[in-house]
Coordinates of C-alpha atoms in Angstrom, one line a residue:
M1 CA -0.1 0.0 -0.1
T2 CA 1.5 3.2 -1.0
T3 CA 1.1 6.4 1.2
E4 CA 3.0 8.9 -0.8
I5 CA 1.1 12.2 -1.0
R6 CA 0.4 14.0 -4.5
G7 CA -2.1 16.6 -3.7
S8 CA -3.1 17.1 -7.3
D9 CA -3.7 13.5 -8.1
F10 CA -7.6 13.6 -7.5
A11 CA -7.7 16.9 -9.5
R12 CA -6.2 15.3 -12.6
L13 CA -8.7 12.4 -12.1
A14 CA -11.7 14.8 -11.6
R15 CA -10.9 16.6 -14.9
R16 CA -10.9 13.4 -16.9
I17 CA -14.3 12.3 -15.2
T18 CA -15.7 15.7 -16.1
E19 CA -14.6 15.6 -19.6
A20 CA -16.2 12.4 -20.0
G21 CA -19.6 13.9 -19.0
L22 CA -20.1 11.6 -16.0
L23 CA -21.2 14.2 -13.4
E24 CA -24.1 15.3 -15.5
R25 CA -27.5 14.4 -14.1
R26 CA -29.5 11.5 -15.4
P27 CA -33.2 12.7 -15.1
A28 CA -34.8 10.3 -17.4
Y29 CA -33.0 7.2 -15.8
Y30 CA -34.2 8.4 -12.2
A31 CA -37.7 9.1 -13.6
V32 CA -38.2 5.5 -14.7
R33 CA -36.5 4.2 -11.7
L34 CA -38.7 5.7 -9.5
A35 CA -41.9 4.8 -11.6
V36 CA -40.7 1.3 -11.6
L37 CA -40.3 1.1 -7.6
S38 CA -43.4 2.9 -7.1
I39 CA -45.2 0.3 -9.0
A40 CA -43.4 -2.6 -7.3
F41 CA -44.0 -0.9 -3.9
A42 CA -47.8 -0.4 -4.7
G43 CA -48.0 -3.9 -6.4
G44 CA -46.3 -5.6 -3.3
W45 CA -48.8 -4.2 -1.1
A46 CA -51.6 -5.0 -3.4
L47 CA -50.3 -8.7 -3.4
F48 CA -50.4 -8.6 0.4
A49 CA -53.9 -7.6 0.5
W50 CA -54.9 -10.2 -2.3
V51 CA -53.1 -13.1 -0.4
G52 CA -54.9 -12.1 2.9
D53 CA -54.9 -14.4 5.9
S54 CA -52.4 -17.1 4.7
W55 CA -49.0 -18.2 5.6
F56 CA -48.1 -17.6 1.9
Q57 CA -47.6 -14.0 3.1
I58 CA -44.1 -15.1 4.2
P59 CA -42.7 -14.9 0.7
V60 CA -44.6 -11.8 0.3
A61 CA -42.7 -10.3 3.2
V62 CA -39.5 -11.2 1.7
L63 CA -40.6 -9.7 -1.7
L64 CA -41.5 -6.4 0.2
A65 CA -38.2 -6.3 2.0
V66 CA -36.3 -6.4 -1.4
V67 CA -38.7 -3.4 -2.5
F68 CA -38.0 -1.5 0.6
A69 CA -34.3 -1.9 0.3
Q70 CA -34.4 -0.8 -3.2
F71 CA -36.3 2.4 -2.0
G72 CA -33.4 2.7 0.5
F73 CA -30.9 2.7 -2.3
L74 CA -32.9 5.5 -4.2
A75 CA -33.1 7.5 -0.8
H76 CA -29.3 7.3 -0.7
D77 CA -29.0 8.7 -4.1
L78 CA -31.2 11.6 -3.1
G79 CA -29.2 12.2 -0.1
H80 CA -26.1 12.7 -2.3
R81 CA -27.9 14.7 -4.6
Q82 CA -27.5 12.5 -7.5
V83 CA -31.0 13.0 -8.5
F84 CA -31.7 17.0 -8.2
R85 CA -29.3 19.7 -8.4
T86 CA -30.7 21.6 -5.3
R87 CA -31.2 20.6 -1.8
R88 CA -35.0 21.3 -1.5
P89 CA -36.4 18.8 -4.0
S90 CA -33.8 16.2 -2.7
E91 CA -35.0 16.7 0.9
I92 CA -38.7 16.5 0.2
A93 CA -38.5 13.3 -2.0
G94 CA -35.8 11.8 0.4
R95 CA -38.1 12.3 3.4
V96 CA -41.2 10.9 1.4
I97 CA -39.2 7.6 0.4
G98 CA -37.3 7.4 3.6
N99 CA -39.4 8.3 6.4
L100 CA -42.9 7.8 5.1
C101 CA -42.5 4.7 2.7
I102 CA -39.8 2.6 4.7
G103 CA -39.6 4.3 8.0
L104 CA -36.0 5.2 8.2
G105 CA -34.9 8.7 9.0
W106 CA -33.7 10.3 6.1
G107 CA -32.3 13.5 7.7
W108 CA -30.3 11.5 10.5
W109 CA -29.1 8.9 8.0
T110 CA -28.0 11.3 5.4
D111 CA -26.0 13.3 8.1
K112 CA -24.4 10.1 9.4
H113 CA -23.7 8.9 5.9
N114 CA -22.1 12.2 4.9
R115 CA -19.9 11.7 8.0
H116 CA -18.7 8.3 6.8
H117 CA -17.8 9.7 3.4
A118 CA -15.6 12.4 5.0
N119 CA -13.7 9.8 7.0
P120 CA -14.2 6.2 5.6
N121 CA -13.0 3.5 8.0
H122 CA -11.7 6.0 10.4
E123 CA -12.0 4.8 14.0
E124 CA -12.7 8.1 15.7
H125 CA -14.9 9.9 12.8
D126 CA -16.5 7.3 10.8
P127 CA -19.8 6.3 12.5
D128 CA -20.0 3.1 10.6
V129 CA -17.2 1.7 12.3
S130 CA -18.0 2.7 15.8
P131 CA -17.9 -0.4 18.1
A132 CA -21.5 -0.3 18.9
V133 CA -21.8 -4.1 18.6
I134 CA -19.1 -5.3 16.1
V135 CA -15.5 -4.5 16.6
W136 CA -13.5 -3.5 13.6
S137 CA -10.0 -3.5 14.8
T138 CA -7.6 -5.0 17.4
G139 CA -7.4 -1.5 19.1
Q140 CA -11.4 -1.6 19.3
V141 CA -11.0 -5.1 20.9
E142 CA -8.4 -4.0 23.7
R143 CA -11.1 -1.1 24.5
S144 CA -14.3 -2.9 24.1
R145 CA -16.5 -3.8 27.1
G146 CA -19.9 -5.4 27.7
L147 CA -21.7 -6.7 24.7
P148 CA -19.3 -5.7 21.9
R149 CA -16.5 -7.8 23.8
M150 CA -18.8 -10.7 24.2
I151 CA -19.8 -10.9 20.7
A152 CA -16.2 -10.1 19.4
K153 CA -15.1 -13.6 20.1
Y154 CA -17.3 -15.0 17.6
Q155 CA -18.5 -12.0 15.5
A156 CA -17.7 -13.5 12.1
Y157 CA -20.2 -16.2 12.8
L158 CA -22.6 -13.9 14.2
F159 CA -22.3 -11.1 11.6
F160 CA -25.1 -12.3 9.4
P161 CA -27.5 -13.4 12.1
L162 CA -27.1 -9.8 13.6
L163 CA -28.1 -8.3 10.4
T164 CA -31.7 -9.7 11.0
L165 CA -31.9 -6.9 13.7
E166 CA -30.4 -4.0 11.6
A167 CA -33.7 -2.6 10.4
L168 CA -34.9 -2.5 13.8
H169 CA -31.8 -0.7 14.9
L170 CA -32.3 1.7 12.0
H171 CA -36.1 2.4 12.9
V172 CA -35.0 3.1 16.5
A173 CA -32.0 5.2 15.7
S174 CA -34.3 7.4 13.4
F175 CA -36.5 8.3 16.3
K176 CA -33.7 8.7 19.0
A177 CA -32.0 11.2 16.4
L178 CA -34.9 13.7 16.9
A179 CA -33.8 14.2 20.3
R180 CA -30.5 15.9 19.3
P181 CA -30.7 19.7 19.3
N182 CA -29.1 20.3 16.0
M183 CA -31.4 17.9 14.0
R184 CA -33.0 19.9 11.1
D185 CA -36.7 19.7 10.4
K186 CA -37.6 17.7 13.3
G187 CA -41.4 18.3 12.8
W188 CA -41.4 16.7 9.2
E189 CA -39.2 13.9 10.2
F190 CA -41.2 12.8 13.2
G191 CA -44.5 13.3 11.4
L192 CA -43.5 11.2 8.5
L193 CA -42.0 8.4 10.7
L194 CA -45.3 8.3 12.8
G195 CA -47.1 8.3 9.3
H196 CA -45.1 5.3 8.2
L197 CA -45.9 3.4 11.6
A198 CA -49.6 4.2 11.2
W199 CA -50.1 2.9 7.6
Y200 CA -47.4 0.0 8.0
A201 CA -49.2 -1.5 11.4
G202 CA -52.6 -0.5 10.4
L203 CA -52.2 -2.5 6.9
V204 CA -50.5 -5.4 8.4
F205 CA -53.0 -5.9 11.4
T206 CA -56.0 -5.2 9.3
V207 CA -55.3 -8.0 6.8
L208 CA -53.8 -10.4 9.1
P209 CA -54.8 -11.7 12.6
P210 CA -52.4 -10.9 15.3
G211 CA -50.2 -13.8 15.3
K212 CA -49.5 -13.7 11.5
A213 CA -49.3 -10.0 11.4
V214 CA -46.4 -10.3 14.0
V215 CA -44.8 -13.1 12.1
F216 CA -45.0 -11.1 8.8
I217 CA -43.5 -8.1 10.4
L218 CA -40.7 -9.9 11.9
V219 CA -39.9 -11.8 8.7
H220 CA -40.3 -8.6 6.7
Q221 CA -37.9 -6.5 9.1
A222 CA -35.3 -9.3 9.2
A223 CA -35.2 -9.7 5.6
F224 CA -35.1 -6.0 5.0
G225 CA -32.1 -5.9 7.3
V226 CA -30.3 -8.4 6.1
Y227 CA -30.6 -7.3 2.5
L228 CA -29.3 -3.8 3.5
G229 CA -26.5 -5.1 5.5
S230 CA -25.5 -7.5 2.8
T231 CA -25.2 -4.9 0.2
F232 CA -23.1 -2.5 2.5
A233 CA -20.8 -5.2 4.0
P234 CA -18.7 -5.8 1.0
N235 CA -17.8 -2.1 0.6
H236 CA -15.3 -1.3 3.5
K237 CA -15.6 -4.4 6.2
G238 CA -12.0 -5.8 6.2
M239 CA -10.3 -3.0 4.6
P240 CA -7.8 -0.9 6.4
T241 CA -8.9 1.2 9.2
L242 CA -7.7 4.7 10.0
T243 CA -6.7 6.4 13.3
G244 CA -5.5 10.0 14.5
E245 CA -4.2 12.4 12.0
T246 CA -4.0 10.7 8.5
Q247 CA -1.4 11.4 6.2
L248 CA -3.4 10.3 2.9
D249 CA -4.7 12.7 0.5
F250 CA -8.3 12.5 -0.6
L251 CA -7.7 10.0 -3.3
R252 CA -5.9 7.5 -1.4
K253 CA -8.1 7.9 1.7
Q254 CA -11.1 6.9 -0.4
V255 CA -9.6 4.3 -2.7
L256 CA -7.6 2.4 -0.2
T257 CA -10.4 2.1 2.4
S258 CA -13.0 0.9 -0.2
R259 CA -13.6 -2.3 -2.1
N260 CA -15.4 -2.9 -5.5
V261 CA -17.4 -5.8 -6.3
R262 CA -17.3 -6.8 -9.8
G263 CA -20.5 -8.4 -11.6
G264 CA -23.0 -7.5 -14.4
R265 CA -25.9 -5.7 -14.5
L266 CA -27.9 -8.0 -12.2
T267 CA -25.3 -7.4 -9.5
D268 CA -25.6 -3.8 -10.2
I269 CA -29.1 -3.8 -9.4
A270 CA -29.0 -6.1 -6.5
L271 CA -26.3 -3.9 -4.7
G272 CA -27.8 -0.5 -5.5
Q273 CA -24.7 0.2 -7.9
L274 CA -22.7 0.7 -4.5
N275 CA -20.6 -2.1 -5.8
Y276 CA -18.7 0.7 -7.5
Q277 CA -17.9 1.9 -4.1
I278 CA -14.3 3.3 -5.1
E279 CA -15.9 5.5 -7.8
H280 CA -18.9 6.4 -5.5
H281 CA -16.5 7.5 -2.6
L282 CA -14.5 9.5 -5.0
F283 CA -17.5 11.1 -6.8
P284 CA -20.5 11.0 -4.4
H285 CA -22.6 13.3 -6.6
M286 CA -22.2 11.2 -9.6
P287 CA -25.4 9.7 -10.7
A288 CA -25.4 5.8 -10.1
P289 CA -25.9 4.6 -13.5
N290 CA -22.5 6.5 -14.6
L291 CA -20.4 4.6 -11.8
R292 CA -20.1 1.6 -14.3
R293 CA -18.7 4.0 -17.1
A294 CA -16.3 5.6 -14.5
Q295 CA -14.8 2.5 -13.2
P296 CA -12.3 1.7 -15.9
I297 CA -11.2 5.5 -15.8
V298 CA -10.6 5.4 -12.2
Q299 CA -9.0 2.0 -12.1
A300 CA -6.5 2.9 -14.8
Y301 CA -5.8 6.1 -13.3
C302 CA -5.2 4.4 -9.9
A303 CA -2.6 2.1 -11.7
E304 CA -1.0 5.0 -13.4
V305 CA -0.3 6.8 -10.2
G306 CA 0.4 3.7 -8.0
V307 CA -2.6 3.4 -5.8
D308 CA -3.9 0.1 -4.9
Y309 CA -7.3 -0.8 -6.3
L310 CA -9.3 -3.6 -5.0
E311 CA -12.0 -5.3 -6.9
T312 CA -13.1 -8.8 -5.9
G313 CA -16.2 -11.1 -6.6
L314 CA -19.4 -10.8 -4.2
I315 CA -18.8 -14.1 -2.3
D316 CA -14.9 -13.4 -1.9
S317 CA -15.7 -9.9 -0.7
Y318 CA -17.8 -11.5 2.1
G319 CA -15.1 -13.8 2.9
Q320 CA -12.7 -11.0 3.2
A321 CA -14.8 -9.0 5.5
L322 CA -15.5 -12.1 7.6
R323 CA -11.9 -13.5 7.9
H324 CA -11.1 -10.0 9.0
L325 CA -13.6 -10.0 11.8
H326 CA -12.6 -13.3 12.9
A327 CA -8.7 -12.3 13.0
V328 CA -9.9 -9.1 15.1
G329 CA -11.6 -11.2 17.7
A330 CA -8.7 -13.8 17.9
P331 CA -7.1 -12.2 21.3
L332 CA -10.3 -12.9 23.1
R333 CA -10.6 -16.5 22.0

């Protein structure tokens, strides 16, 4: 891994990306994507109502979990202003999709995610590697106490089972964030989250008896959490973590802490095009469909300036992340 600093490296890459027109908005693409997802969302709940009081609602719950996650990817793009140039329409659409449709606080999550982008895999600044449950480095293991320390021993085996609780964690965190004094538009955030709870619980408990309704919600939320977590896990988990004052410039800080996942169009759709994580971190405002076209430009440029660029298959990316988690917990075994 090279740590040689060349402050103008990113500027030269940015010029190539700009000249290729890859930062231009893609309104037609996002209009079609929103229409397709809206039809899938409405159709999924129509199917739920049609199936009615039946255990065949279990596969419907999984199907709707996939639709919810795809809406989450769209909310992510709105948070980065990939869809609209200005803040206001991004916020309106983001809150409707995030808060009202899938029950995740868009304002809280966007702020958290932007802090991750500013300092990816930095143990002191990236909220995504804070040791709330999973510990990500040997240093965190040494400082861990309570539940994270207990889990760390076998966290590689527990990682995917724990993802069944990820959606619940995000729902709870969305409400907890409303207590922060610097939280913007609390009224809208709170009202739309309550609106989601009202229509979601009202619909499920109207169509299903209490027992089946609870099972449906548990399966739906567990599948939603596993899908979301499985799309984010390949991106940074098992990559180098940073501490203190880093000597890496922007290009290296983003590339060396990120991992791409190779695949075709189906992989792109399944992972919300976040499999081009390196390109996304370098150009977070770049519309998602342009990331595939930017990938060969960025990869070639990294080779040109001597920066390690990691791309692997989906299964291998999980293997790398899990082996890292297992190695981190070794001192406690």
